[in-house]
Protein backbone atom coordinates (compact mmCIF):
# COMPACT_ATOMS: atom_id res chain seq x y z
CA MET A 1 15.96 9.80 14.78
CA ILE A 2 14.25 11.43 12.14
CA LEU A 3 10.32 10.33 11.95
CA LEU A 4 9.88 11.27 7.98
CA PRO A 5 13.06 10.35 6.18
CA PRO A 6 13.06 11.56 2.29
CA ASP A 7 12.17 8.54 0.79
CA ILE A 8 9.47 8.27 3.12
CA ARG A 9 8.55 11.58 2.38
CA ALA A 10 8.00 10.85 -1.15
CA LYS A 11 6.05 7.80 -1.06
CA LEU A 12 3.38 9.82 1.05
CA LEU A 13 2.99 12.91 -0.99
CA ALA A 14 2.65 10.91 -3.78
CA ASN A 15 -0.10 8.62 -2.14
CA GLY A 16 -1.50 11.48 -1.03
CA ALA A 17 -2.10 12.86 -4.48
CA GLU A 18 -3.43 9.72 -6.11
CA CYS A 19 -6.96 9.74 -4.43
CA GLY A 20 -8.95 6.85 -4.11
CA PRO A 21 -6.89 3.30 -3.81
CA ASP A 22 -6.52 2.16 -0.43
CA HIS A 23 -2.60 2.96 0.26
CA ALA A 24 -1.01 0.39 2.61
CA PRO A 25 0.68 2.39 5.66
CA LEU A 26 4.35 3.48 5.25
CA LEU A 27 5.05 4.94 8.57
CA LYS A 28 4.64 3.51 11.21
CA LEU A 29 5.05 5.94 14.53
CA PHE A 30 4.76 5.21 18.30
CA ASN A 31 5.41 6.44 22.11
CA PRO A 32 8.33 3.74 23.94
CA ILE A 33 6.64 4.32 27.05
CA GLY A 34 2.82 4.61 25.68
CA ALA A 35 0.61 3.08 24.12
CA ALA A 36 0.33 5.71 21.47
CA THR A 37 0.71 4.57 17.68
CA TRP A 38 0.33 5.95 14.75
CA LEU A 39 -0.06 4.25 10.95
CA ALA A 40 0.47 6.99 7.57
CA SER A 41 -0.32 6.18 4.74
CA GLU A 42 -0.29 9.56 2.56
CA LEU A 43 1.11 13.06 3.30
CA TYR A 44 -0.41 16.13 2.18
CA GLU A 45 0.78 18.68 0.15
CA ASP A 46 1.45 21.02 3.13
CA GLY A 47 4.15 18.64 4.51
CA ASP A 48 2.58 18.06 7.71
CA THR A 49 -1.34 16.70 7.23
CA LEU A 50 -0.55 12.80 7.55
CA PHE A 51 -3.83 10.74 6.63
CA GLY A 52 -3.58 7.20 8.35
CA LEU A 53 -4.86 5.27 11.72
CA ALA A 54 -4.58 6.97 15.13
CA ASP A 55 -4.38 5.14 18.26
CA LEU A 56 -3.60 7.55 21.49
CA GLY A 57 -3.90 4.30 23.03
CA PHE A 58 -7.89 5.12 24.72
CA GLY A 59 -9.19 2.06 22.90
CA CYS A 60 -11.05 3.41 19.82
CA PRO A 61 -8.29 3.64 17.05
CA GLU A 62 -9.57 5.75 14.14
CA MET A 63 -8.84 6.58 10.60
CA GLY A 64 -8.22 10.66 10.05
CA THR A 65 -5.79 12.86 9.72
CA PHE A 66 -3.01 14.03 12.32
CA SER A 67 0.17 16.86 12.28
CA LEU A 68 3.96 15.57 12.28
CA THR A 69 4.32 18.96 14.02
CA GLU A 70 2.78 18.33 16.68
CA ILE A 71 3.86 14.87 16.65
CA VAL A 72 7.47 15.81 16.80
CA SER A 73 6.82 18.72 19.41
CA VAL A 74 5.40 15.68 22.32
CA ARG A 75 7.85 15.50 24.80
CA LEU A 76 8.17 11.99 27.03
CA PRO A 77 9.49 11.47 30.43
CA TYR A 78 13.57 10.58 30.65
CA GLY A 79 13.71 12.83 27.35
CA LEU A 80 12.09 10.47 24.99
CA ARG A 81 10.01 11.19 21.92
CA ILE A 82 7.84 9.89 19.63
CA GLU A 83 9.44 6.94 17.74
CA ARG A 84 9.39 5.79 14.49
CA ASP A 85 9.46 2.29 13.68
CA LEU A 86 12.31 0.77 11.50
CA TYR A 87 11.07 -2.47 11.16
CA PHE A 88 7.52 -1.99 9.83
CA ARG A 89 6.70 -3.13 6.54
CA ALA A 90 2.82 -3.25 5.78
CA ARG A 91 1.01 -5.93 3.39
CA PHE A 92 -1.94 -5.09 3.78
CA GLY A 93 -4.33 -1.81 2.84
CA LEU A 94 -4.97 0.86 5.17
CA THR A 95 -8.43 -0.12 5.96
CA VAL A 96 -7.54 -3.86 6.69
CA TYR A 97 -5.05 -2.26 9.61
CA ALA A 98 -7.67 -0.12 10.58
CA ASP A 99 -10.53 -3.28 10.76
CA ALA A 100 -8.56 -5.18 13.02
CA ALA A 101 -7.40 -2.50 14.92
CA ARG A 102 -11.21 -2.39 15.84
CA ILE A 103 -11.40 -5.77 16.81
CA VAL A 104 -9.04 -5.57 19.48
CA SER A 105 -9.14 -1.81 20.26
CA ARG A 106 -5.87 -1.23 19.29
CA VAL A 107 -3.62 -1.06 16.62
CA THR A 108 -2.17 -4.64 16.78
CA GLU A 109 1.75 -6.40 15.94
CA ASP A 110 -0.05 -9.41 15.37
CA GLU A 111 0.20 -9.95 11.67
CA ARG A 112 -2.76 -12.35 11.95
CA LEU A 113 -5.60 -9.96 12.43
CA PRO A 114 -5.11 -7.71 9.77
CA ALA A 115 -4.33 -11.40 7.35
CA THR A 116 -8.09 -12.71 8.72
CA ALA A 117 -9.53 -8.59 8.18
CA ALA A 118 -8.01 -8.69 4.95
CA ARG A 119 -9.74 -12.57 4.15
CA ALA A 120 -12.63 -10.93 5.42
CA ARG A 121 -12.66 -8.36 3.20
CA GLU A 122 -12.28 -10.39 0.63
CA LEU A 123 -15.00 -12.75 1.20
CA ASN A 124 -18.21 -9.49 2.08
CA ARG A 125 -16.42 -8.59 -1.60
CA ASN A 126 -17.52 -11.84 -3.28
CA THR A 127 -20.31 -12.13 -1.39
CA GLU A 128 -22.17 -9.39 -1.94
CA ILE A 129 -25.73 -9.06 -3.68
CA PRO A 130 -26.05 -7.27 -6.54
CA PRO A 131 -28.75 -4.54 -6.39
CA ASP A 132 -31.89 -5.76 -7.93
CA PRO A 133 -32.66 -4.15 -11.76
CA ASP A 134 -36.21 -4.52 -10.90
CA GLY A 135 -36.44 -3.13 -7.58
């Protein structure tokens, strides 16, 4: 299986070149016999460094960079390798998935949690108290 098809690679590179926005993850990789999961929203110019949410299965998912080369090089028992989720379609920005993952200590398949995290982010954004100009 190709972990990073050309169309997804192009979109990840475009996201990597555009600083600022909270891009939705475009790629989900996972260990078919373990708990490791990666959601990637950007690919840097070097063609190897991905930015996203990494969950190695230890209960502390975190946002950051990871190497596609390292992920591809993982050899699992029974001749298995890291796989791409062919059916993954993100509905939210990466930070929403990170918020949801922190709640349950793992990247979750349950779309209700990211939806709840997205609503909480929106509520926080709408209820933030502006700084006091007299301060």
